[in-house]
Amino acid sequence: MATTMRLAIAGATGRMGRALIEAIRADASLALVAALEVPGSPALGRAAGDAGQVAITADVPAALAQSDALIDFTRPEGTLAHLAACVSAGRAIVIGTTGFTPAQLAQIDAAAKRIPVAMAANFAIGVNVFYQLAESAARILGTDFDIEIIEAHHRHKVDAPSGTALRLGERVAAARGQDLAGHAVFARHGDTGERPAGAIGFHALRGGDIVGEHTILFAGAGERLELTVRSASRTTYAQGALRAAKFLRGKAPGRYGMEQVLGLS
């Protein structure tokens, strides 16, 4: 019988951190052994989660020493610091952070040559099926159908468009033989002129406590196809991230996506 997998959570008091902690405690094959927050956080020393037995700490090396893997849904700078610590400790990492620059992504790719890294713009299983459906539709419909991507999130989200929306754009662009960078249009204002052929539009909505909603619209002459996925709880993201952590166990160094985790490719 496989031994219990020991996990550390970065950003333990954040929305995703709390969801991950509760999901770990509901899974008998997993154990929360470390919960991390930034130095100076008022949460340091407190119990992680409701009635937890693990105290929140800022000591990353100590946390990794007792863990099999780290799950990180924080901010790019913090994630890269945790990534470097994982490389030093020889620990796997699951990265759910978005908003990385190309240079930062290159750092992640370099680290993935030394440790196993699971990284996705969105870990929700339904969202990853949504990606596949949208990709198939884009390939079949081609450039005769215009593409618009609309996403909505809570008022506290700091990046726009969402990482999920951008990844969706990348996949549908590739399915049509396009490069997203040369065809993306981010919102519109004023006298924009006629819509360029092959453009892929993005629209970001922010408000209230919306967990996450994504719609892709394929608009053709005389008909319109829309695909939508809505997340009602961060539990969906947490369950996918835990599935990714389990997938990394025993894996060789490399960068893995949810396509590999779910067996979609």
PDB file of C-alpha atoms in Angstrom:
ATOM      1  CA  MET A   1       0.000   0.000   0.000  1.00  0.00           C
ATOM      2  CA  ALA A   2       1.302   3.457  -0.910  1.00  0.00           C
ATOM      3  CA  THR A   3       2.367   5.669   1.965  1.00  0.00           C
ATOM      4  CA  THR A   4       0.573   8.902   2.717  1.00  0.00           C
ATOM      5  CA  MET A   5       1.762  11.790   0.556  1.00  0.00           C
ATOM      6  CA  ARG A   6       2.987  14.750   2.620  1.00  0.00           C
ATOM      7  CA  LEU A   7       2.113  18.193   1.296  1.00  0.00           C
ATOM      8  CA  ALA A   8       3.119  21.762   2.085  1.00  0.00           C
ATOM      9  CA  ILE A   9       0.844  24.657   1.122  1.00  0.00           C
ATOM     10  CA  ALA A  10       2.124  28.143   0.272  1.00  0.00           C
ATOM     11  CA  GLY A  11      -0.225  31.055   0.866  1.00  0.00           C
ATOM     12  CA  ALA A  12      -2.000  29.087   3.559  1.00  0.00           C
ATOM     13  CA  THR A  13      -4.350  31.887   4.633  1.00  0.00           C
ATOM     14  CA  GLY A  14      -5.426  32.889   1.123  1.00  0.00           C
ATOM     15  CA  ARG A  15      -8.642  31.778  -0.537  1.00  0.00           C
ATOM     16  CA  MET A  16      -6.995  28.929  -2.410  1.00  0.00           C
ATOM     17  CA  GLY A  17      -4.731  28.044   0.494  1.00  0.00           C
ATOM     18  CA  ARG A  18      -7.718  27.505   2.766  1.00  0.00           C
ATOM     19  CA  ALA A  19      -9.536  25.461   0.111  1.00  0.00           C
ATOM     20  CA  LEU A  20      -6.469  23.278  -0.399  1.00  0.00           C
ATOM     21  CA  ILE A  21      -6.026  22.665   3.318  1.00  0.00           C
ATOM     22  CA  GLU A  22      -9.625  21.535   3.715  1.00  0.00           C
ATOM     23  CA  ALA A  23      -9.386  19.304   0.633  1.00  0.00           C
ATOM     24  CA  ILE A  24      -6.212  17.664   1.945  1.00  0.00           C
ATOM     25  CA  ARG A  25      -7.868  16.940   5.277  1.00  0.00           C
ATOM     26  CA  ALA A  26     -10.751  15.239   3.457  1.00  0.00           C
ATOM     27  CA  ASP A  27      -8.374  12.898   1.568  1.00  0.00           C
ATOM     28  CA  ALA A  28      -7.037   9.970   3.580  1.00  0.00           C
ATOM     29  CA  SER A  29      -4.147   9.465   1.140  1.00  0.00           C
ATOM     30  CA  LEU A  30      -2.754  12.945   1.858  1.00  0.00           C
ATOM     31  CA  ALA A  31      -1.348  14.723   4.898  1.00  0.00           C
ATOM     32  CA  LEU A  32      -0.818  18.429   5.485  1.00  0.00           C
ATOM     33  CA  VAL A  33       2.605  18.727   7.092  1.00  0.00           C
ATOM     34  CA  ALA A  34       3.449  22.394   6.499  1.00  0.00           C
ATOM     35  CA  ALA A  35       1.594  25.659   5.885  1.00  0.00           C
ATOM     36  CA  LEU A  36       3.518  28.705   4.688  1.00  0.00           C
ATOM     37  CA  GLU A  37       2.933  32.446   4.814  1.00  0.00           C
ATOM     38  CA  VAL A  38       5.158  35.435   4.183  1.00  0.00           C
ATOM     39  CA  PRO A  39       7.535  36.678   6.916  1.00  0.00           C
ATOM     40  CA  GLY A  40       5.761  39.169   9.157  1.00  0.00           C
ATOM     41  CA  SER A  41       2.303  37.776   8.486  1.00  0.00           C
ATOM     42  CA  PRO A  42       0.020  38.059  11.534  1.00  0.00           C
ATOM     43  CA  ALA A  43      -1.012  34.462  10.868  1.00  0.00           C
ATOM     44  CA  LEU A  44       2.420  33.030  11.744  1.00  0.00           C
ATOM     45  CA  GLY A  45       2.155  30.570  14.610  1.00  0.00           C
ATOM     46  CA  ARG A  46      -1.579  30.103  14.198  1.00  0.00           C
ATOM     47  CA  ALA A  47      -3.174  26.801  13.270  1.00  0.00           C
ATOM     48  CA  ALA A  48      -3.676  26.241   9.548  1.00  0.00           C
ATOM     49  CA  GLY A  49      -7.375  25.859   8.755  1.00  0.00           C
ATOM     50  CA  ASP A  50     -10.188  25.108  11.146  1.00  0.00           C
ATOM     51  CA  ALA A  51      -9.055  23.110  14.164  1.00  0.00           C
ATOM     52  CA  GLY A  52      -5.759  22.382  12.455  1.00  0.00           C
ATOM     53  CA  GLN A  53      -2.731  20.799  14.100  1.00  0.00           C
ATOM     54  CA  VAL A  54      -0.157  22.399  11.777  1.00  0.00           C
ATOM     55  CA  ALA A  55       1.174  25.829  12.699  1.00  0.00           C
ATOM     56  CA  ILE A  56       1.675  28.405   9.942  1.00  0.00           C
ATOM     57  CA  THR A  57       5.345  29.223   9.358  1.00  0.00           C
ATOM     58  CA  ALA A  58       7.590  31.293   7.089  1.00  0.00           C
ATOM     59  CA  ASP A  59      10.445  28.758   7.229  1.00  0.00           C
ATOM     60  CA  VAL A  60      10.409  27.364   3.680  1.00  0.00           C
ATOM     61  CA  PRO A  61      13.438  25.016   3.959  1.00  0.00           C
ATOM     62  CA  ALA A  62      12.032  23.439   7.134  1.00  0.00           C
ATOM     63  CA  ALA A  63       8.628  23.006   5.486  1.00  0.00           C
ATOM     64  CA  LEU A  64      10.142  21.306   2.454  1.00  0.00           C
ATOM     65  CA  ALA A  65      12.343  19.059   4.578  1.00  0.00           C
ATOM     66  CA  GLN A  66       9.247  17.255   5.838  1.00  0.00           C
ATOM     67  CA  SER A  67       7.213  17.375   2.610  1.00  0.00           C
ATOM     68  CA  ASP A  68       6.999  15.371  -0.596  1.00  0.00           C
ATOM     69  CA  ALA A  69       5.669  18.316  -2.617  1.00  0.00           C
ATOM     70  CA  LEU A  70       4.661  21.962  -2.347  1.00  0.00           C
ATOM     71  CA  ILE A  71       1.467  23.443  -3.774  1.00  0.00           C
ATOM     72  CA  ASP A  72       1.713  27.152  -4.577  1.00  0.00           C
ATOM     73  CA  PHE A  73      -1.146  29.496  -5.522  1.00  0.00           C
ATOM     74  CA  THR A  74       0.408  32.834  -4.600  1.00  0.00           C
ATOM     75  CA  ARG A  75       2.038  35.616  -6.653  1.00  0.00           C
ATOM     76  CA  PRO A  76       4.777  35.250  -9.298  1.00  0.00           C
ATOM     77  CA  GLU A  77       7.649  36.582  -7.156  1.00  0.00           C
ATOM     78  CA  GLY A  78       6.750  34.371  -4.199  1.00  0.00           C
ATOM     79  CA  THR A  79       6.238  31.331  -6.401  1.00  0.00           C
ATOM     80  CA  LEU A  80       9.675  31.741  -7.991  1.00  0.00           C
ATOM     81  CA  ALA A  81      11.294  31.946  -4.549  1.00  0.00           C
ATOM     82  CA  HIS A  82       9.475  28.762  -3.504  1.00  0.00           C
ATOM     83  CA  LEU A  83      10.447  27.116  -6.787  1.00  0.00           C
ATOM     84  CA  ALA A  84      14.132  27.808  -6.130  1.00  0.00           C
ATOM     85  CA  ALA A  85      13.766  26.315  -2.644  1.00  0.00           C
ATOM     86  CA  CYS A  86      12.108  23.212  -4.118  1.00  0.00           C
ATOM     87  CA  VAL A  87      14.993  22.789  -6.550  1.00  0.00           C
ATOM     88  CA  SER A  88      17.481  23.026  -3.672  1.00  0.00           C
ATOM     89  CA  ALA A  89      15.501  20.511  -1.620  1.00  0.00           C
ATOM     90  CA  GLY A  90      14.709  18.193  -4.537  1.00  0.00           C
ATOM     91  CA  ARG A  91      10.956  18.498  -4.021  1.00  0.00           C
ATOM     92  CA  ALA A  92       8.139  18.501  -6.568  1.00  0.00           C
ATOM     93  CA  ILE A  93       5.961  21.584  -6.938  1.00  0.00           C
ATOM     94  CA  VAL A  94       2.424  22.266  -8.179  1.00  0.00           C
ATOM     95  CA  ILE A  95       2.088  25.834  -9.489  1.00  0.00           C
ATOM     96  CA  GLY A  96      -1.343  27.431  -9.770  1.00  0.00           C
ATOM     97  CA  THR A  97      -0.070  31.016  -9.821  1.00  0.00           C
ATOM     98  CA  THR A  98      -0.726  33.022 -12.994  1.00  0.00           C
ATOM     99  CA  GLY A  99       0.582  36.299 -14.421  1.00  0.00           C
ATOM    100  CA  PHE A 100       4.188  35.218 -15.111  1.00  0.00           C
ATOM    101  CA  THR A 101       6.311  37.166 -17.583  1.00  0.00           C
ATOM    102  CA  PRO A 102       8.124  35.292 -20.399  1.00  0.00           C
ATOM    103  CA  ALA A 103      11.383  35.597 -18.451  1.00  0.00           C
ATOM    104  CA  GLN A 104       9.754  34.124 -15.350  1.00  0.00           C
ATOM    105  CA  LEU A 105       8.301  31.248 -17.372  1.00  0.00           C
ATOM    106  CA  ALA A 106      11.811  30.550 -18.624  1.00  0.00           C
ATOM    107  CA  GLN A 107      12.937  30.225 -14.992  1.00  0.00           C
ATOM    108  CA  ILE A 108      10.185  27.675 -14.378  1.00  0.00           C
ATOM    109  CA  ASP A 109      11.220  25.698 -17.458  1.00  0.00           C
ATOM    110  CA  ALA A 110      14.822  25.690 -16.239  1.00  0.00           C
ATOM    111  CA  ALA A 111      13.744  24.409 -12.814  1.00  0.00           C
ATOM    112  CA  ALA A 112      11.646  21.686 -14.453  1.00  0.00           C
ATOM    113  CA  LYS A 113      14.864  20.167 -15.795  1.00  0.00           C
ATOM    114  CA  ARG A 114      15.780  19.364 -12.200  1.00  0.00           C
ATOM    115  CA  ILE A 115      12.465  18.629 -10.445  1.00  0.00           C
ATOM    116  CA  PRO A 116       8.943  17.595 -11.489  1.00  0.00           C
ATOM    117  CA  VAL A 117       6.683  20.636 -11.927  1.00  0.00           C
ATOM    118  CA  ALA A 118       2.926  20.561 -12.540  1.00  0.00           C
ATOM    119  CA  MET A 119       1.669  23.892 -13.806  1.00  0.00           C
ATOM    120  CA  ALA A 120      -1.681  24.972 -15.209  1.00  0.00           C
ATOM    121  CA  ALA A 121      -3.612  28.171 -15.717  1.00  0.00           C
ATOM    122  CA  ASN A 122      -6.576  26.371 -14.182  1.00  0.00           C
ATOM    123  CA  PHE A 123      -6.615  23.064 -12.322  1.00  0.00           C
ATOM    124  CA  ALA A 124     -10.395  22.524 -12.376  1.00  0.00           C
ATOM    125  CA  ILE A 125     -11.127  19.288 -14.203  1.00  0.00           C
ATOM    126  CA  GLY A 126     -14.208  20.710 -15.942  1.00  0.00           C
ATOM    127  CA  VAL A 127     -12.193  23.663 -17.226  1.00  0.00           C
ATOM    128  CA  ASN A 128      -9.644  21.350 -18.802  1.00  0.00           C
ATOM    129  CA  VAL A 129     -12.397  19.456 -20.600  1.00  0.00           C
ATOM    130  CA  PHE A 130     -13.704  22.880 -21.685  1.00  0.00           C
ATOM    131  CA  TYR A 131     -10.296  23.605 -23.219  1.00  0.00           C
ATOM    132  CA  GLN A 132     -10.518  20.444 -25.293  1.00  0.00           C
ATOM    133  CA  LEU A 133     -14.041  21.191 -26.513  1.00  0.00           C
ATOM    134  CA  ALA A 134     -13.112  24.761 -27.460  1.00  0.00           C
ATOM    135  CA  GLU A 135      -9.998  23.579 -29.274  1.00  0.00           C
ATOM    136  CA  SER A 136     -12.028  21.068 -31.296  1.00  0.00           C
ATOM    137  CA  ALA A 137     -14.631  23.706 -32.169  1.00  0.00           C
ATOM    138  CA  ALA A 138     -11.942  26.173 -33.279  1.00  0.00           C
ATOM    139  CA  ARG A 139     -10.325  23.560 -35.500  1.00  0.00           C
ATOM    140  CA  ILE A 140     -13.628  22.570 -37.130  1.00  0.00           C
ATOM    141  CA  LEU A 141     -15.123  26.070 -37.518  1.00  0.00           C
ATOM    142  CA  GLY A 142     -11.917  27.725 -38.689  1.00  0.00           C
ATOM    143  CA  THR A 143     -11.516  31.435 -39.321  1.00  0.00           C
ATOM    144  CA  ASP A 144     -14.994  31.781 -40.812  1.00  0.00           C
ATOM    145  CA  PHE A 145     -16.141  32.134 -37.194  1.00  0.00           C
ATOM    146  CA  ASP A 146     -14.978  35.063 -35.059  1.00  0.00           C
ATOM    147  CA  ILE A 147     -13.788  34.242 -31.538  1.00  0.00           C
ATOM    148  CA  GLU A 148     -14.472  36.287 -28.406  1.00  0.00           C
ATOM    149  CA  ILE A 149     -13.430  35.167 -24.910  1.00  0.00           C
ATOM    150  CA  ILE A 150     -15.237  36.586 -21.865  1.00  0.00           C
ATOM    151  CA  GLU A 151     -14.133  35.901 -18.302  1.00  0.00           C
ATOM    152  CA  ALA A 152     -15.484  37.042 -14.932  1.00  0.00           C
ATOM    153  CA  HIS A 153     -13.842  36.914 -11.495  1.00  0.00           C
ATOM    154  CA  HIS A 154     -14.172  38.394  -8.005  1.00  0.00           C
ATOM    155  CA  ARG A 155     -13.199  41.982  -7.275  1.00  0.00           C
ATOM    156  CA  HIS A 156      -9.926  40.965  -5.593  1.00  0.00           C
ATOM    157  CA  LYS A 157      -8.310  39.329  -8.632  1.00  0.00           C
ATOM    158  CA  VAL A 158      -5.266  41.356  -9.654  1.00  0.00           C
ATOM    159  CA  ASP A 159      -4.447  40.108 -13.167  1.00  0.00           C
ATOM    160  CA  ALA A 160      -6.501  40.431 -16.353  1.00  0.00           C
ATOM    161  CA  PRO A 161      -7.290  38.639 -18.535  1.00  0.00           C
ATOM    162  CA  SER A 162      -7.186  35.572 -16.346  1.00  0.00           C
ATOM    163  CA  GLY A 163      -4.540  32.942 -16.937  1.00  0.00           C
ATOM    164  CA  THR A 164      -7.348  30.571 -17.890  1.00  0.00           C
ATOM    165  CA  ALA A 165      -8.612  32.955 -20.580  1.00  0.00           C
ATOM    166  CA  LEU A 166      -5.131  33.441 -22.001  1.00  0.00           C
ATOM    167  CA  ARG A 167      -4.477  29.701 -22.074  1.00  0.00           C
ATOM    168  CA  LEU A 168      -7.820  29.217 -23.793  1.00  0.00           C
ATOM    169  CA  GLY A 169      -6.825  31.817 -26.366  1.00  0.00           C
ATOM    170  CA  GLU A 170      -3.491  30.085 -26.964  1.00  0.00           C
ATOM    171  CA  ARG A 171      -5.169  26.746 -27.558  1.00  0.00           C
ATOM    172  CA  VAL A 172      -7.865  27.950 -29.938  1.00  0.00           C
ATOM    173  CA  ALA A 173      -5.342  30.070 -31.836  1.00  0.00           C
ATOM    174  CA  ALA A 174      -3.055  27.063 -32.269  1.00  0.00           C
ATOM    175  CA  ALA A 175      -6.015  24.966 -33.410  1.00  0.00           C
ATOM    176  CA  ARG A 176      -6.563  27.514 -36.203  1.00  0.00           C
ATOM    177  CA  GLY A 177      -2.871  27.649 -37.071  1.00  0.00           C
ATOM    178  CA  GLN A 178      -2.423  31.107 -35.560  1.00  0.00           C
ATOM    179  CA  ASP A 179      -0.065  32.759 -33.096  1.00  0.00           C
ATOM    180  CA  LEU A 180      -2.100  34.343 -30.303  1.00  0.00           C
ATOM    181  CA  ALA A 181       0.312  37.254 -29.843  1.00  0.00           C
ATOM    182  CA  GLY A 182      -0.363  38.436 -33.380  1.00  0.00           C
ATOM    183  CA  HIS A 183      -4.165  38.116 -33.177  1.00  0.00           C
ATOM    184  CA  ALA A 184      -5.227  38.971 -29.601  1.00  0.00           C
ATOM    185  CA  VAL A 185      -7.375  42.064 -29.042  1.00  0.00           C
ATOM    186  CA  PHE A 186      -7.801  43.137 -25.412  1.00  0.00           C
ATOM    187  CA  ALA A 187     -11.105  44.986 -24.917  1.00  0.00           C
ATOM    188  CA  ARG A 188     -12.233  47.787 -27.234  1.00  0.00           C
ATOM    189  CA  HIS A 189     -12.911  51.492 -26.905  1.00  0.00           C
ATOM    190  CA  GLY A 190     -13.630  54.362 -29.269  1.00  0.00           C
ATOM    191  CA  ASP A 191     -13.456  54.198 -33.059  1.00  0.00           C
ATOM    192  CA  THR A 192     -11.817  50.797 -33.426  1.00  0.00           C
ATOM    193  CA  GLY A 193     -12.635  50.221 -37.061  1.00  0.00           C
ATOM    194  CA  GLU A 194     -13.775  46.949 -38.550  1.00  0.00           C
ATOM    195  CA  ARG A 195     -12.906  43.765 -36.726  1.00  0.00           C
ATOM    196  CA  PRO A 196      -9.613  42.368 -38.106  1.00  0.00           C
ATOM    197  CA  ALA A 197      -9.848  38.961 -39.743  1.00  0.00           C
ATOM    198  CA  GLY A 198      -8.693  36.208 -37.415  1.00  0.00           C
ATOM    199  CA  ALA A 199      -8.784  38.383 -34.294  1.00  0.00           C
ATOM    200  CA  ILE A 200      -9.373  36.748 -30.915  1.00  0.00           C
ATOM    201  CA  GLY A 201     -11.024  39.167 -28.493  1.00  0.00           C
ATOM    202  CA  PHE A 202     -10.678  39.159 -24.703  1.00  0.00           C
ATOM    203  CA  HIS A 203     -12.975  40.777 -22.144  1.00  0.00           C
ATOM    204  CA  ALA A 204     -12.403  40.736 -18.369  1.00  0.00           C
ATOM    205  CA  LEU A 205     -15.211  41.367 -15.865  1.00  0.00           C
ATOM    206  CA  ARG A 206     -14.495  41.946 -12.165  1.00  0.00           C
ATOM    207  CA  GLY A 207     -16.980  42.164  -9.328  1.00  0.00           C
ATOM    208  CA  GLY A 208     -18.372  40.741  -6.128  1.00  0.00           C
ATOM    209  CA  ASP A 209     -17.388  37.215  -5.155  1.00  0.00           C
ATOM    210  CA  ILE A 210     -17.487  35.514  -8.572  1.00  0.00           C
ATOM    211  CA  VAL A 211     -15.219  32.487  -8.264  1.00  0.00           C
ATOM    212  CA  GLY A 212     -14.581  32.107 -11.980  1.00  0.00           C
ATOM    213  CA  GLU A 213     -16.553  32.033 -15.228  1.00  0.00           C
ATOM    214  CA  HIS A 214     -15.281  31.640 -18.789  1.00  0.00           C
ATOM    215  CA  THR A 215     -17.181  31.788 -22.053  1.00  0.00           C
ATOM    216  CA  ILE A 216     -15.878  31.395 -25.586  1.00  0.00           C
ATOM    217  CA  LEU A 217     -18.104  32.671 -28.363  1.00  0.00           C
ATOM    218  CA  PHE A 218     -17.769  31.529 -31.973  1.00  0.00           C
ATOM    219  CA  ALA A 219     -19.755  33.959 -34.116  1.00  0.00           C
ATOM    220  CA  GLY A 220     -20.392  33.043 -37.739  1.00  0.00           C
ATOM    221  CA  ALA A 221     -22.744  34.199 -40.457  1.00  0.00           C
ATOM    222  CA  GLY A 222     -26.209  33.221 -39.313  1.00  0.00           C
ATOM    223  CA  GLU A 223     -25.230  31.176 -36.275  1.00  0.00           C
ATOM    224  CA  ARG A 224     -23.334  31.427 -33.007  1.00  0.00           C
ATOM    225  CA  LEU A 225     -21.812  28.767 -30.783  1.00  0.00           C
ATOM    226  CA  GLU A 226     -21.062  29.465 -27.119  1.00  0.00           C
ATOM    227  CA  LEU A 227     -19.281  27.279 -24.582  1.00  0.00           C
ATOM    228  CA  THR A 228     -19.294  28.271 -20.913  1.00  0.00           C
ATOM    229  CA  VAL A 229     -17.760  26.845 -17.758  1.00  0.00           C
ATOM    230  CA  ARG A 230     -18.583  28.212 -14.302  1.00  0.00           C
ATOM    231  CA  SER A 231     -16.856  27.410 -11.033  1.00  0.00           C
ATOM    232  CA  ALA A 232     -19.119  27.759  -8.013  1.00  0.00           C
ATOM    233  CA  SER A 233     -16.417  26.905  -5.491  1.00  0.00           C
ATOM    234  CA  ARG A 234     -12.621  26.923  -5.216  1.00  0.00           C
ATOM    235  CA  THR A 235     -12.938  23.277  -4.228  1.00  0.00           C
ATOM    236  CA  THR A 236     -12.867  22.437  -7.952  1.00  0.00           C
ATOM    237  CA  TYR A 237      -9.434  24.048  -8.286  1.00  0.00           C
ATOM    238  CA  ALA A 238      -8.201  22.420  -5.091  1.00  0.00           C
ATOM    239  CA  GLN A 239      -9.268  18.923  -6.154  1.00  0.00           C
ATOM    240  CA  GLY A 240      -7.477  19.298  -9.472  1.00  0.00           C
ATOM    241  CA  ALA A 241      -4.313  20.586  -7.788  1.00  0.00           C
ATOM    242  CA  LEU A 242      -4.288  17.620  -5.406  1.00  0.00           C
ATOM    243  CA  ARG A 243      -4.735  15.279  -8.344  1.00  0.00           C
ATOM    244  CA  ALA A 244      -1.716  16.955  -9.954  1.00  0.00           C
ATOM    245  CA  ALA A 245       0.334  16.532  -6.771  1.00  0.00           C
ATOM    246  CA  LYS A 246      -0.446  12.825  -6.690  1.00  0.00           C
ATOM    247  CA  PHE A 247       0.478  12.563 -10.370  1.00  0.00           C
ATOM    248  CA  LEU A 248       3.936  14.037  -9.680  1.00  0.00           C
ATOM    249  CA  ARG A 249       4.836  11.368  -7.167  1.00  0.00           C
ATOM    250  CA  GLY A 250       7.728   9.368  -8.574  1.00  0.00           C
ATOM    251  CA  LYS A 251       7.777  11.338 -11.832  1.00  0.00           C
ATOM    252  CA  ALA A 252      10.991  12.341 -13.570  1.00  0.00           C
ATOM    253  CA  PRO A 253      11.905  16.035 -13.751  1.00  0.00           C
ATOM    254  CA  GLY A 254       9.830  17.893 -16.307  1.00  0.00           C
ATOM    255  CA  ARG A 255       7.022  20.377 -16.709  1.00  0.00           C
ATOM    256  CA  TYR A 256       3.628  18.673 -16.728  1.00  0.00           C
ATOM    257  CA  GLY A 257       0.218  20.147 -17.507  1.00  0.00           C
ATOM    258  CA  MET A 258      -3.297  19.021 -16.728  1.00  0.00           C
ATOM    259  CA  GLU A 259      -3.368  17.320 -20.136  1.00  0.00           C
ATOM    260  CA  GLN A 260      -0.859  14.812 -18.748  1.00  0.00           C
ATOM    261  CA  VAL A 261      -2.437  14.672 -15.290  1.00  0.00           C
ATOM    262  CA  LEU A 262      -5.871  13.825 -16.740  1.00  0.00           C
ATOM    263  CA  GLY A 263      -4.592  11.644 -19.566  1.00  0.00           C
ATOM    264  CA  LEU A 264      -5.951  13.985 -22.237  1.00  0.00           C
ATOM    265  CA  SER A 265      -2.747  13.879 -24.283  1.00  0.00           C
TER     266      SER A 265
END
